[in-house]
């Protein structure tokens, strides 16, 4: 029991509605990571959620992946993580109008968010829209209403931007999700909108730096991150285990 608790304290648990994500496993040894996995699959509390996700550095030995698969974890996606120093942001006029849940109905936000995920090059989500909103609310608390933003151009919704301070930190900015609706893509708006999201993190949320991530297969989003000067920090593989016999349909963070 003490060994399990020690391992749990070395990593970060993100707990949402019906899912748990285990992050920051990079400083575990291969043996500790295997032991952690073994504890996760027999922990009765963790088995109550529908889906468990564990993030593992892509440089890990192949034996780790084999062990995860033996514990019914399936490879889901590989993501590039980036960092941006928000002190580099300069004042500029906002290109798009932002409206949060303080100004718009939640059903409208969910509709734009759903359209922003259509045709995404990130791995398919495993949560419904109601479950995703529930997860944002559970993770961020009442501040989720300021995080959920729709971007408008000439009064037309073009996408969503979801900036927030990572729970457990004071100044680490992240975007729960960022995306354009299909008809707004391919016009150079993504880089401009993402930069506006970074500015919101700095000015409205008080973040000092931003952590972002996207699938290695999402080349348009990788270009957006590169054009905004984000620095690649690591590449991470996501492994998921379903406790309900198969995946539905998101992705937590990004």
JSON list of C-alpha atoms in Angstrom, two decimals:
[
{"chain": "A", "resi": 1, "resn": "UNK", "atom": "CA", "xyz": [0.00, 0.00, 0.00]},
{"chain": "A", "resi": 2, "resn": "UNK", "atom": "CA", "xyz": [2.82, 2.38, 0.87]},
{"chain": "A", "resi": 3, "resn": "UNK", "atom": "CA", "xyz": [4.56, 1.58, -2.42]},
{"chain": "A", "resi": 4, "resn": "UNK", "atom": "CA", "xyz": [1.39, 2.37, -4.36]},
{"chain": "A", "resi": 5, "resn": "UNK", "atom": "CA", "xyz": [0.95, 5.67, -2.53]},
{"chain": "A", "resi": 6, "resn": "UNK", "atom": "CA", "xyz": [4.57, 6.64, -3.20]},
{"chain": "A", "resi": 7, "resn": "UNK", "atom": "CA", "xyz": [4.14, 5.99, -6.92]},
{"chain": "A", "resi": 8, "resn": "UNK", "atom": "CA", "xyz": [0.83, 7.87, -7.05]},
{"chain": "A", "resi": 9, "resn": "UNK", "atom": "CA", "xyz": [2.49, 10.89, -5.44]},
{"chain": "A", "resi": 10, "resn": "UNK", "atom": "CA", "xyz": [5.20, 10.94, -8.11]},
{"chain": "A", "resi": 11, "resn": "UNK", "atom": "CA", "xyz": [2.74, 11.46, -10.99]},
{"chain": "A", "resi": 12, "resn": "UNK", "atom": "CA", "xyz": [-0.16, 13.79, -11.73]},
{"chain": "A", "resi": 13, "resn": "UNK", "atom": "CA", "xyz": [-3.77, 12.60, -11.78]},
{"chain": "A", "resi": 14, "resn": "UNK", "atom": "CA", "xyz": [-6.27, 14.58, -13.86]},
{"chain": "A", "resi": 15, "resn": "UNK", "atom": "CA", "xyz": [-9.75, 13.49, -12.79]},
{"chain": "A", "resi": 16, "resn": "UNK", "atom": "CA", "xyz": [-12.78, 14.22, -14.94]},
{"chain": "A", "resi": 17, "resn": "UNK", "atom": "CA", "xyz": [-16.27, 12.85, -15.38]},
{"chain": "A", "resi": 18, "resn": "UNK", "atom": "CA", "xyz": [-15.80, 9.15, -16.08]},
{"chain": "A", "resi": 19, "resn": "UNK", "atom": "CA", "xyz": [-12.08, 9.38, -16.90]},
{"chain": "A", "resi": 20, "resn": "UNK", "atom": "CA", "xyz": [-8.70, 9.64, -15.22]},
{"chain": "A", "resi": 21, "resn": "UNK", "atom": "CA", "xyz": [-5.53, 10.77, -16.98]},
{"chain": "A", "resi": 22, "resn": "UNK", "atom": "CA", "xyz": [-2.09, 10.07, -15.50]},
{"chain": "A", "resi": 23, "resn": "UNK", "atom": "CA", "xyz": [0.53, 12.62, -16.53]},
{"chain": "A", "resi": 24, "resn": "UNK", "atom": "CA", "xyz": [4.14, 13.46, -15.62]},
{"chain": "A", "resi": 25, "resn": "UNK", "atom": "CA", "xyz": [5.43, 9.87, -15.70]},
{"chain": "A", "resi": 26, "resn": "UNK", "atom": "CA", "xyz": [8.77, 10.95, -17.21]},
{"chain": "A", "resi": 27, "resn": "UNK", "atom": "CA", "xyz": [10.73, 10.86, -13.95]},
{"chain": "A", "resi": 28, "resn": "UNK", "atom": "CA", "xyz": [9.66, 7.27, -13.13]},
{"chain": "A", "resi": 29, "resn": "UNK", "atom": "CA", "xyz": [12.08, 4.45, -13.88]},
{"chain": "A", "resi": 30, "resn": "UNK", "atom": "CA", "xyz": [10.90, 1.77, -16.29]},
{"chain": "A", "resi": 31, "resn": "UNK", "atom": "CA", "xyz": [10.34, -0.56, -13.34]},
{"chain": "A", "resi": 32, "resn": "UNK", "atom": "CA", "xyz": [8.32, 2.07, -11.45]},
{"chain": "A", "resi": 33, "resn": "UNK", "atom": "CA", "xyz": [6.20, 2.77, -14.53]},
{"chain": "A", "resi": 34, "resn": "UNK", "atom": "CA", "xyz": [5.37, -0.93, -14.87]},
{"chain": "A", "resi": 35, "resn": "UNK", "atom": "CA", "xyz": [4.54, -1.11, -11.15]},
{"chain": "A", "resi": 36, "resn": "UNK", "atom": "CA", "xyz": [2.32, 1.97, -11.46]},
{"chain": "A", "resi": 37, "resn": "UNK", "atom": "CA", "xyz": [0.45, 0.35, -14.34]},
{"chain": "A", "resi": 38, "resn": "UNK", "atom": "CA", "xyz": [-0.08, -2.82, -12.29]},
{"chain": "A", "resi": 39, "resn": "UNK", "atom": "CA", "xyz": [-1.51, -0.79, -9.41]},
{"chain": "A", "resi": 40, "resn": "UNK", "atom": "CA", "xyz": [-3.84, 1.16, -11.71]},
{"chain": "A", "resi": 41, "resn": "UNK", "atom": "CA", "xyz": [-5.54, -1.94, -13.09]},
{"chain": "A", "resi": 42, "resn": "UNK", "atom": "CA", "xyz": [-6.29, -3.41, -9.64]},
{"chain": "A", "resi": 43, "resn": "UNK", "atom": "CA", "xyz": [-7.22, -0.15, -7.88]},
{"chain": "A", "resi": 44, "resn": "UNK", "atom": "CA", "xyz": [-10.96, -0.45, -7.23]},
{"chain": "A", "resi": 45, "resn": "UNK", "atom": "CA", "xyz": [-11.45, 3.33, -7.07]},
{"chain": "A", "resi": 46, "resn": "UNK", "atom": "CA", "xyz": [-9.77, 3.87, -10.44]},
{"chain": "A", "resi": 47, "resn": "UNK", "atom": "CA", "xyz": [-11.71, 1.01, -12.00]},
{"chain": "A", "resi": 48, "resn": "UNK", "atom": "CA", "xyz": [-14.93, 2.93, -11.30]},
{"chain": "A", "resi": 49, "resn": "UNK", "atom": "CA", "xyz": [-14.24, 5.36, -14.16]},
{"chain": "A", "resi": 50, "resn": "UNK", "atom": "CA", "xyz": [-14.92, 4.46, -17.77]},
{"chain": "A", "resi": 51, "resn": "UNK", "atom": "CA", "xyz": [-11.51, 5.29, -19.21]},
{"chain": "A", "resi": 52, "resn": "UNK", "atom": "CA", "xyz": [-7.93, 5.48, -17.89]},
{"chain": "A", "resi": 53, "resn": "UNK", "atom": "CA", "xyz": [-5.28, 7.28, -19.94]},
{"chain": "A", "resi": 54, "resn": "UNK", "atom": "CA", "xyz": [-1.57, 7.19, -19.20]},
{"chain": "A", "resi": 55, "resn": "UNK", "atom": "CA", "xyz": [0.98, 9.48, -20.87]},
{"chain": "A", "resi": 56, "resn": "UNK", "atom": "CA", "xyz": [4.38, 7.93, -21.59]},
{"chain": "A", "resi": 57, "resn": "UNK", "atom": "CA", "xyz": [7.44, 9.56, -23.15]},
{"chain": "A", "resi": 58, "resn": "UNK", "atom": "CA", "xyz": [7.96, 8.30, -26.71]},
{"chain": "A", "resi": 59, "resn": "UNK", "atom": "CA", "xyz": [11.59, 7.45, -25.91]},
{"chain": "A", "resi": 60, "resn": "UNK", "atom": "CA", "xyz": [10.60, 4.73, -23.45]},
{"chain": "A", "resi": 61, "resn": "UNK", "atom": "CA", "xyz": [11.81, 1.18, -24.11]},
{"chain": "A", "resi": 62, "resn": "UNK", "atom": "CA", "xyz": [9.53, -1.07, -26.18]},
{"chain": "A", "resi": 63, "resn": "UNK", "atom": "CA", "xyz": [9.15, -3.29, -23.10]},
{"chain": "A", "resi": 64, "resn": "UNK", "atom": "CA", "xyz": [7.05, -0.55, -21.50]},
{"chain": "A", "resi": 65, "resn": "UNK", "atom": "CA", "xyz": [4.61, -0.57, -24.40]},
{"chain": "A", "resi": 66, "resn": "UNK", "atom": "CA", "xyz": [4.41, -4.36, -24.24]},
{"chain": "A", "resi": 67, "resn": "UNK", "atom": "CA", "xyz": [3.65, -4.21, -20.52]},
{"chain": "A", "resi": 68, "resn": "UNK", "atom": "CA", "xyz": [0.94, -1.59, -21.04]},
{"chain": "A", "resi": 69, "resn": "UNK", "atom": "CA", "xyz": [-0.68, -3.75, -23.70]},
{"chain": "A", "resi": 70, "resn": "UNK", "atom": "CA", "xyz": [-0.57, -6.76, -21.39]},
{"chain": "A", "resi": 71, "resn": "UNK", "atom": "CA", "xyz": [-2.60, -4.65, -18.95]},
{"chain": "A", "resi": 72, "resn": "UNK", "atom": "CA", "xyz": [-5.19, -3.90, -21.67]},
{"chain": "A", "resi": 73, "resn": "UNK", "atom": "CA", "xyz": [-3.92, -0.40, -22.42]},
{"chain": "A", "resi": 74, "resn": "UNK", "atom": "CA", "xyz": [-4.20, 0.40, -26.14]},
{"chain": "A", "resi": 75, "resn": "UNK", "atom": "CA", "xyz": [-2.06, 2.91, -28.03]},
{"chain": "A", "resi": 76, "resn": "UNK", "atom": "CA", "xyz": [-4.33, 5.87, -28.81]},
{"chain": "A", "resi": 77, "resn": "UNK", "atom": "CA", "xyz": [-2.19, 8.70, -30.17]},
{"chain": "A", "resi": 78, "resn": "UNK", "atom": "CA", "xyz": [1.22, 10.34, -30.09]},
{"chain": "A", "resi": 79, "resn": "UNK", "atom": "CA", "xyz": [1.40, 14.02, -29.20]},
{"chain": "A", "resi": 80, "resn": "UNK", "atom": "CA", "xyz": [3.98, 16.77, -29.52]},
{"chain": "A", "resi": 81, "resn": "UNK", "atom": "CA", "xyz": [4.15, 18.99, -26.42]},
{"chain": "A", "resi": 82, "resn": "UNK", "atom": "CA", "xyz": [5.26, 22.62, -26.69]},
{"chain": "A", "resi": 83, "resn": "UNK", "atom": "CA", "xyz": [5.97, 25.55, -24.39]},
{"chain": "A", "resi": 84, "resn": "UNK", "atom": "CA", "xyz": [5.67, 29.28, -24.97]},
{"chain": "A", "resi": 85, "resn": "UNK", "atom": "CA", "xyz": [7.01, 32.08, -22.77]},
{"chain": "A", "resi": 86, "resn": "UNK", "atom": "CA", "xyz": [4.11, 34.54, -22.54]},
{"chain": "A", "resi": 87, "resn": "UNK", "atom": "CA", "xyz": [6.43, 37.42, -21.68]},
{"chain": "A", "resi": 88, "resn": "UNK", "atom": "CA", "xyz": [7.20, 37.46, -25.41]},
{"chain": "A", "resi": 89, "resn": "UNK", "atom": "CA", "xyz": [3.62, 38.51, -26.21]},
{"chain": "A", "resi": 90, "resn": "UNK", "atom": "CA", "xyz": [3.17, 42.04, -27.49]},
{"chain": "A", "resi": 91, "resn": "UNK", "atom": "CA", "xyz": [0.00, 44.11, -27.46]},
{"chain": "A", "resi": 92, "resn": "UNK", "atom": "CA", "xyz": [-1.97, 43.96, -30.67]},
{"chain": "A", "resi": 93, "resn": "UNK", "atom": "CA", "xyz": [-5.56, 44.56, -31.68]},
{"chain": "A", "resi": 94, "resn": "UNK", "atom": "CA", "xyz": [-7.75, 41.49, -31.32]},
{"chain": "A", "resi": 95, "resn": "UNK", "atom": "CA", "xyz": [-8.62, 40.03, -34.72]},
{"chain": "A", "resi": 96, "resn": "UNK", "atom": "CA", "xyz": [-11.72, 38.17, -33.55]},
{"chain": "A", "resi": 97, "resn": "UNK", "atom": "CA", "xyz": [-14.53, 38.78, -31.07]},
{"chain": "A", "resi": 98, "resn": "UNK", "atom": "CA", "xyz": [-14.59, 36.35, -28.12]},
{"chain": "A", "resi": 99, "resn": "UNK", "atom": "CA", "xyz": [-17.71, 35.43, -26.16]},
{"chain": "A", "resi": 100, "resn": "UNK", "atom": "CA", "xyz": [-17.66, 33.13, -23.15]},
{"chain": "A", "resi": 101, "resn": "UNK", "atom": "CA", "xyz": [-20.47, 31.24, -21.43]},
{"chain": "A", "resi": 102, "resn": "UNK", "atom": "CA", "xyz": [-21.19, 34.48, -19.59]},
{"chain": "A", "resi": 103, "resn": "UNK", "atom": "CA", "xyz": [-22.52, 35.81, -22.90]},
{"chain": "A", "resi": 104, "resn": "UNK", "atom": "CA", "xyz": [-23.72, 32.78, -24.90]},
{"chain": "A", "resi": 105, "resn": "UNK", "atom": "CA", "xyz": [-25.88, 29.68, -24.21]},
{"chain": "A", "resi": 106, "resn": "UNK", "atom": "CA", "xyz": [-24.01, 26.47, -23.43]},
{"chain": "A", "resi": 107, "resn": "UNK", "atom": "CA", "xyz": [-25.86, 24.68, -26.24]},
{"chain": "A", "resi": 108, "resn": "UNK", "atom": "CA", "xyz": [-24.46, 27.16, -28.76]},
{"chain": "A", "resi": 109, "resn": "UNK", "atom": "CA", "xyz": [-20.95, 26.64, -27.38]},
{"chain": "A", "resi": 110, "resn": "UNK", "atom": "CA", "xyz": [-21.29, 22.85, -27.58]},
{"chain": "A", "resi": 111, "resn": "UNK", "atom": "CA", "xyz": [-22.50, 23.10, -31.17]},
{"chain": "A", "resi": 112, "resn": "UNK", "atom": "CA", "xyz": [-19.49, 25.21, -32.26]},
{"chain": "A", "resi": 113, "resn": "UNK", "atom": "CA", "xyz": [-17.11, 22.98, -30.28]},
{"chain": "A", "resi": 114, "resn": "UNK", "atom": "CA", "xyz": [-18.51, 19.88, -31.94]},
{"chain": "A", "resi": 115, "resn": "UNK", "atom": "CA", "xyz": [-18.14, 21.44, -35.40]},
{"chain": "A", "resi": 116, "resn": "UNK", "atom": "CA", "xyz": [-14.57, 22.47, -34.53]},
{"chain": "A", "resi": 117, "resn": "UNK", "atom": "CA", "xyz": [-13.71, 18.82, -33.92]},
{"chain": "A", "resi": 118, "resn": "UNK", "atom": "CA", "xyz": [-15.13, 17.63, -37.25]},
{"chain": "A", "resi": 119, "resn": "UNK", "atom": "CA", "xyz": [-12.39, 16.20, -39.44]},
{"chain": "A", "resi": 120, "resn": "UNK", "atom": "CA", "xyz": [-9.76, 16.80, -36.78]},
{"chain": "A", "resi": 121, "resn": "UNK", "atom": "CA", "xyz": [-6.40, 15.14, -37.37]},
{"chain": "A", "resi": 122, "resn": "UNK", "atom": "CA", "xyz": [-6.11, 14.42, -33.66]},
{"chain": "A", "resi": 123, "resn": "UNK", "atom": "CA", "xyz": [-7.23, 10.98, -32.47]},
{"chain": "A", "resi": 124, "resn": "UNK", "atom": "CA", "xyz": [-10.98, 10.53, -32.14]},
{"chain": "A", "resi": 125, "resn": "UNK", "atom": "CA", "xyz": [-12.56, 11.60, -28.84]},
{"chain": "A", "resi": 126, "resn": "UNK", "atom": "CA", "xyz": [-14.10, 9.11, -26.45]},
{"chain": "A", "resi": 127, "resn": "UNK", "atom": "CA", "xyz": [-16.54, 11.44, -24.65]},
{"chain": "A", "resi": 128, "resn": "UNK", "atom": "CA", "xyz": [-19.86, 12.91, -25.75]},
{"chain": "A", "resi": 129, "resn": "UNK", "atom": "CA", "xyz": [-20.21, 16.71, -25.81]},
{"chain": "A", "resi": 130, "resn": "UNK", "atom": "CA", "xyz": [-22.18, 16.68, -22.54]},
{"chain": "A", "resi": 131, "resn": "UNK", "atom": "CA", "xyz": [-19.46, 14.54, -20.94]},
{"chain": "A", "resi": 132, "resn": "UNK", "atom": "CA", "xyz": [-16.76, 16.88, -22.22]},
{"chain": "A", "resi": 133, "resn": "UNK", "atom": "CA", "xyz": [-18.48, 19.97, -20.80]},
{"chain": "A", "resi": 134, "resn": "UNK", "atom": "CA", "xyz": [-18.92, 18.05, -17.55]},
{"chain": "A", "resi": 135, "resn": "UNK", "atom": "CA", "xyz": [-15.21, 17.26, -17.51]},
{"chain": "A", "resi": 136, "resn": "UNK", "atom": "CA", "xyz": [-14.26, 20.90, -18.06]},
{"chain": "A", "resi": 137, "resn": "UNK", "atom": "CA", "xyz": [-16.60, 21.95, -15.25]},
{"chain": "A", "resi": 138, "resn": "UNK", "atom": "CA", "xyz": [-15.27, 19.26, -12.89]},
{"chain": "A", "resi": 139, "resn": "UNK", "atom": "CA", "xyz": [-11.62, 20.01, -13.57]},
{"chain": "A", "resi": 140, "resn": "UNK", "atom": "CA", "xyz": [-11.80, 23.81, -13.55]},
{"chain": "A", "resi": 141, "resn": "UNK", "atom": "CA", "xyz": [-14.71, 24.51, -11.21]},
{"chain": "A", "resi": 142, "resn": "UNK", "atom": "CA", "xyz": [-16.77, 27.67, -11.63]},
{"chain": "A", "resi": 143, "resn": "UNK", "atom": "CA", "xyz": [-14.04, 29.31, -13.74]},
{"chain": "A", "resi": 144, "resn": "UNK", "atom": "CA", "xyz": [-15.01, 27.04, -16.65]},
{"chain": "A", "resi": 145, "resn": "UNK", "atom": "CA", "xyz": [-17.50, 29.67, -17.81]},
{"chain": "A", "resi": 146, "resn": "UNK", "atom": "CA", "xyz": [-14.60, 32.01, -18.63]},
{"chain": "A", "resi": 147, "resn": "UNK", "atom": "CA", "xyz": [-12.64, 29.21, -20.31]},
{"chain": "A", "resi": 148, "resn": "UNK", "atom": "CA", "xyz": [-15.35, 28.22, -22.80]},
{"chain": "A", "resi": 149, "resn": "UNK", "atom": "CA", "xyz": [-15.08, 30.85, -25.57]},
{"chain": "A", "resi": 150, "resn": "UNK", "atom": "CA", "xyz": [-16.48, 31.03, -29.09]},
{"chain": "A", "resi": 151, "resn": "UNK", "atom": "CA", "xyz": [-14.55, 33.17, -31.59]},
{"chain": "A", "resi": 152, "resn": "UNK", "atom": "CA", "xyz": [-16.54, 35.27, -34.07]},
{"chain": "A", "resi": 153, "resn": "UNK", "atom": "CA", "xyz": [-15.62, 37.01, -37.29]},
{"chain": "A", "resi": 154, "resn": "UNK", "atom": "CA", "xyz": [-18.26, 39.43, -38.57]},
{"chain": "A", "resi": 155, "resn": "UNK", "atom": "CA", "xyz": [-20.72, 37.83, -36.13]},
{"chain": "A", "resi": 156, "resn": "UNK", "atom": "CA", "xyz": [-20.11, 34.36, -37.59]},
{"chain": "A", "resi": 157, "resn": "UNK", "atom": "CA", "xyz": [-18.79, 31.67, -35.22]},
{"chain": "A", "resi": 158, "resn": "UNK", "atom": "CA", "xyz": [-15.46, 30.42, -36.57]},
{"chain": "A", "resi": 159, "resn": "UNK", "atom": "CA", "xyz": [-14.14, 28.28, -33.72]},
{"chain": "A", "resi": 160, "resn": "UNK", "atom": "CA", "xyz": [-13.51, 27.74, -30.02]},
{"chain": "A", "resi": 161, "resn": "UNK", "atom": "CA", "xyz": [-10.67, 28.81, -27.73]},
{"chain": "A", "resi": 162, "resn": "UNK", "atom": "CA", "xyz": [-10.53, 27.37, -24.21]},
{"chain": "A", "resi": 163, "resn": "UNK", "atom": "CA", "xyz": [-7.74, 29.02, -22.16]},
{"chain": "A", "resi": 164, "resn": "UNK", "atom": "CA", "xyz": [-7.28, 28.24, -18.47]},
{"chain": "A", "resi": 165, "resn": "UNK", "atom": "CA", "xyz": [-4.76, 27.98, -15.65]},
{"chain": "A", "resi": 166, "resn": "UNK", "atom": "CA", "xyz": [-3.78, 24.35, -15.12]},
{"chain": "A", "resi": 167, "resn": "UNK", "atom": "CA", "xyz": [-5.24, 23.19, -11.78]},
{"chain": "A", "resi": 168, "resn": "UNK", "atom": "CA", "xyz": [-2.59, 22.80, -9.10]},
{"chain": "A", "resi": 169, "resn": "UNK", "atom": "CA", "xyz": [-0.46, 25.58, -10.61]},
{"chain": "A", "resi": 170, "resn": "UNK", "atom": "CA", "xyz": [-0.54, 29.36, -10.29]},
{"chain": "A", "resi": 171, "resn": "UNK", "atom": "CA", "xyz": [0.71, 30.48, -13.69]},
{"chain": "A", "resi": 172, "resn": "UNK", "atom": "CA", "xyz": [0.79, 27.56, -16.13]},
{"chain": "A", "resi": 173, "resn": "UNK", "atom": "CA", "xyz": [-1.54, 28.38, -19.01]},
{"chain": "A", "resi": 174, "resn": "UNK", "atom": "CA", "xyz": [-3.12, 25.73, -21.21]},
{"chain": "A", "resi": 175, "resn": "UNK", "atom": "CA", "xyz": [-5.92, 25.49, -23.73]},
{"chain": "A", "resi": 176, "resn": "UNK", "atom": "CA", "xyz": [-8.42, 22.78, -22.97]},
{"chain": "A", "resi": 177, "resn": "UNK", "atom": "CA", "xyz": [-9.24, 22.83, -26.67]},
{"chain": "A", "resi": 178, "resn": "UNK", "atom": "CA", "xyz": [-8.58, 25.02, -29.68]},
{"chain": "A", "resi": 179, "resn": "UNK", "atom": "CA", "xyz": [-10.05, 24.61, -33.14]},
{"chain": "A", "resi": 180, "resn": "UNK", "atom": "CA", "xyz": [-11.75, 26.13, -36.16]},
{"chain": "A", "resi": 181, "resn": "UNK", "atom": "CA", "xyz": [-15.02, 25.07, -37.75]},
{"chain": "A", "resi": 182, "resn": "UNK", "atom": "CA", "xyz": [-14.45, 23.38, -41.15]},
{"chain": "A", "resi": 183, "resn": "UNK", "atom": "CA", "xyz": [-15.51, 26.37, -43.26]},
{"chain": "A", "resi": 184, "resn": "UNK", "atom": "CA", "xyz": [-12.98, 28.66, -41.51]},
{"chain": "A", "resi": 185, "resn": "UNK", "atom": "CA", "xyz": [-9.94, 26.45, -42.11]},
{"chain": "A", "resi": 186, "resn": "UNK", "atom": "CA", "xyz": [-7.21, 26.84, -44.70]},
{"chain": "A", "resi": 187, "resn": "UNK", "atom": "CA", "xyz": [-7.35, 30.64, -44.67]},
{"chain": "A", "resi": 188, "resn": "UNK", "atom": "CA", "xyz": [-4.53, 31.47, -42.24]},
{"chain": "A", "resi": 189, "resn": "UNK", "atom": "CA", "xyz": [-6.95, 32.18, -39.38]},
{"chain": "A", "resi": 190, "resn": "UNK", "atom": "CA", "xyz": [-5.66, 29.42, -37.12]},
{"chain": "A", "resi": 191, "resn": "UNK", "atom": "CA", "xyz": [-2.34, 31.08, -36.30]},
{"chain": "A", "resi": 192, "resn": "UNK", "atom": "CA", "xyz": [-4.01, 34.43, -35.62]},
{"chain": "A", "resi": 193, "resn": "UNK", "atom": "CA", "xyz": [-6.68, 32.88, -33.39]},
{"chain": "A", "resi": 194, "resn": "UNK", "atom": "CA", "xyz": [-4.14, 30.81, -31.46]},
{"chain": "A", "resi": 195, "resn": "UNK", "atom": "CA", "xyz": [-2.03, 33.93, -30.85]},
{"chain": "A", "resi": 196, "resn": "UNK", "atom": "CA", "xyz": [-5.15, 35.67, -29.52]},
{"chain": "A", "resi": 197, "resn": "UNK", "atom": "CA", "xyz": [-5.69, 32.69, -27.21]},
{"chain": "A", "resi": 198, "resn": "UNK", "atom": "CA", "xyz": [-2.12, 33.03, -25.92]},
{"chain": "A", "resi": 199, "resn": "UNK", "atom": "CA", "xyz": [-2.74, 36.72, -25.28]},
{"chain": "A", "resi": 200, "resn": "UNK", "atom": "CA", "xyz": [-5.88, 35.83, -23.30]},
{"chain": "A", "resi": 201, "resn": "UNK", "atom": "CA", "xyz": [-3.84, 33.42, -21.19]},
{"chain": "A", "resi": 202, "resn": "UNK", "atom": "CA", "xyz": [-1.45, 36.21, -20.33]},
{"chain": "A", "resi": 203, "resn": "UNK", "atom": "CA", "xyz": [-3.78, 39.16, -19.87]},
{"chain": "A", "resi": 204, "resn": "UNK", "atom": "CA", "xyz": [-7.04, 37.61, -18.64]},
{"chain": "A", "resi": 205, "resn": "UNK", "atom": "CA", "xyz": [-5.82, 34.51, -16.81]},
{"chain": "A", "resi": 206, "resn": "UNK", "atom": "CA", "xyz": [-2.43, 35.75, -15.53]},
{"chain": "A", "resi": 207, "resn": "UNK", "atom": "CA", "xyz": [-0.37, 32.89, -16.99]},
{"chain": "A", "resi": 208, "resn": "UNK", "atom": "CA", "xyz": [3.39, 33.30, -17.31]},
{"chain": "A", "resi": 209, "resn": "UNK", "atom": "CA", "xyz": [3.85, 30.51, -19.84]},
{"chain": "A", "resi": 210, "resn": "UNK", "atom": "CA", "xyz": [1.74, 28.19, -21.95]},
{"chain": "A", "resi": 211, "resn": "UNK", "atom": "CA", "xyz": [1.91, 24.42, -22.42]},
{"chain": "A", "resi": 212, "resn": "UNK", "atom": "CA", "xyz": [0.27, 23.01, -25.54]},
{"chain": "A", "resi": 213, "resn": "UNK", "atom": "CA", "xyz": [0.04, 19.72, -27.39]},
{"chain": "A", "resi": 214, "resn": "UNK", "atom": "CA", "xyz": [-1.30, 18.20, -30.58]},
{"chain": "A", "resi": 215, "resn": "UNK", "atom": "CA", "xyz": [-1.12, 14.92, -32.43]},
{"chain": "A", "resi": 216, "resn": "UNK", "atom": "CA", "xyz": [2.03, 14.21, -34.45]},
{"chain": "A", "resi": 217, "resn": "UNK", "atom": "CA", "xyz": [-0.40, 13.66, -37.35]},
{"chain": "A", "resi": 218, "resn": "UNK", "atom": "CA", "xyz": [-2.00, 17.11, -37.05]},
{"chain": "A", "resi": 219, "resn": "UNK", "atom": "CA", "xyz": [0.34, 18.98, -39.40]},
{"chain": "A", "resi": 220, "resn": "UNK", "atom": "CA", "xyz": [-1.86, 22.11, -39.70]},
{"chain": "A", "resi": 221, "resn": "UNK", "atom": "CA", "xyz": [-1.87, 22.55, -35.91]},
{"chain": "A", "resi": 222, "resn": "UNK", "atom": "CA", "xyz": [1.86, 21.84, -35.72]},
{"chain": "A", "resi": 223, "resn": "UNK", "atom": "CA", "xyz": [2.34, 24.67, -38.24]},
{"chain": "A", "resi": 224, "resn": "UNK", "atom": "CA", "xyz": [0.18, 26.98, -36.09]},
{"chain": "A", "resi": 225, "resn": "UNK", "atom": "CA", "xyz": [2.34, 26.21, -33.04]},
{"chain": "A", "resi": 226, "resn": "UNK", "atom": "CA", "xyz": [5.56, 26.72, -35.01]},
{"chain": "A", "resi": 227, "resn": "UNK", "atom": "CA", "xyz": [4.42, 30.02, -36.54]},
{"chain": "A", "resi": 228, "resn": "UNK", "atom": "CA", "xyz": [3.63, 31.30, -33.05]},
{"chain": "A", "resi": 229, "resn": "UNK", "atom": "CA", "xyz": [7.14, 30.50, -31.80]},
{"chain": "A", "resi": 230, "resn": "UNK", "atom": "CA", "xyz": [6.24, 27.56, -29.55]},
{"chain": "A", "resi": 231, "resn": "UNK", "atom": "CA", "xyz": [9.21, 25.39, -28.52]},
{"chain": "A", "resi": 232, "resn": "UNK", "atom": "CA", "xyz": [8.90, 21.60, -28.70]},
{"chain": "A", "resi": 233, "resn": "UNK", "atom": "CA", "xyz": [9.68, 20.05, -25.29]},
{"chain": "A", "resi": 234, "resn": "UNK", "atom": "CA", "xyz": [8.85, 16.36, -25.71]},
{"chain": "A", "resi": 235, "resn": "UNK", "atom": "CA", "xyz": [6.83, 13.77, -27.61]},
{"chain": "A", "resi": 236, "resn": "UNK", "atom": "CA", "xyz": [4.38, 11.66, -25.62]},
{"chain": "A", "resi": 237, "resn": "UNK", "atom": "CA", "xyz": [2.42, 8.51, -26.38]},
{"chain": "A", "resi": 238, "resn": "UNK", "atom": "CA", "xyz": [-1.10, 8.13, -25.01]},
{"chain": "A", "resi": 239, "resn": "UNK", "atom": "CA", "xyz": [-2.34, 4.72, -23.92]},
{"chain": "A", "resi": 240, "resn": "UNK", "atom": "CA", "xyz": [-5.98, 4.19, -22.98]},
{"chain": "A", "resi": 241, "resn": "UNK", "atom": "CA", "xyz": [-7.74, 1.45, -21.07]},
{"chain": "A", "resi": 242, "resn": "UNK", "atom": "CA", "xyz": [-11.51, 1.18, -21.23]},
{"chain": "A", "resi": 243, "resn": "UNK", "atom": "CA", "xyz": [-13.33, -0.26, -18.23]},
{"chain": "A", "resi": 244, "resn": "UNK", "atom": "CA", "xyz": [-16.58, -0.56, -20.17]},
{"chain": "A", "resi": 245, "resn": "UNK", "atom": "CA", "xyz": [-15.46, -2.84, -22.97]},
{"chain": "A", "resi": 246, "resn": "UNK", "atom": "CA", "xyz": [-14.54, -0.43, -25.76]},
{"chain": "A", "resi": 247, "resn": "UNK", "atom": "CA", "xyz": [-14.03, 3.24, -26.64]},
{"chain": "A", "resi": 248, "resn": "UNK", "atom": "CA", "xyz": [-16.78, 5.64, -27.57]},
{"chain": "A", "resi": 249, "resn": "UNK", "atom": "CA", "xyz": [-15.88, 8.61, -28.94]},
{"chain": "A", "resi": 250, "resn": "UNK", "atom": "CA", "xyz": [-12.05, 13.37, -27.24]},
{"chain": "A", "resi": 251, "resn": "UNK", "atom": "CA", "xyz": [-9.34, 14.20, -25.92]},
{"chain": "A", "resi": 252, "resn": "UNK", "atom": "CA", "xyz": [-8.51, 15.70, -22.64]},
{"chain": "A", "resi": 253, "resn": "UNK", "atom": "CA", "xyz": [-6.47, 18.90, -23.09]},
{"chain": "A", "resi": 254, "resn": "UNK", "atom": "CA", "xyz": [-5.91, 19.76, -26.74]}
]
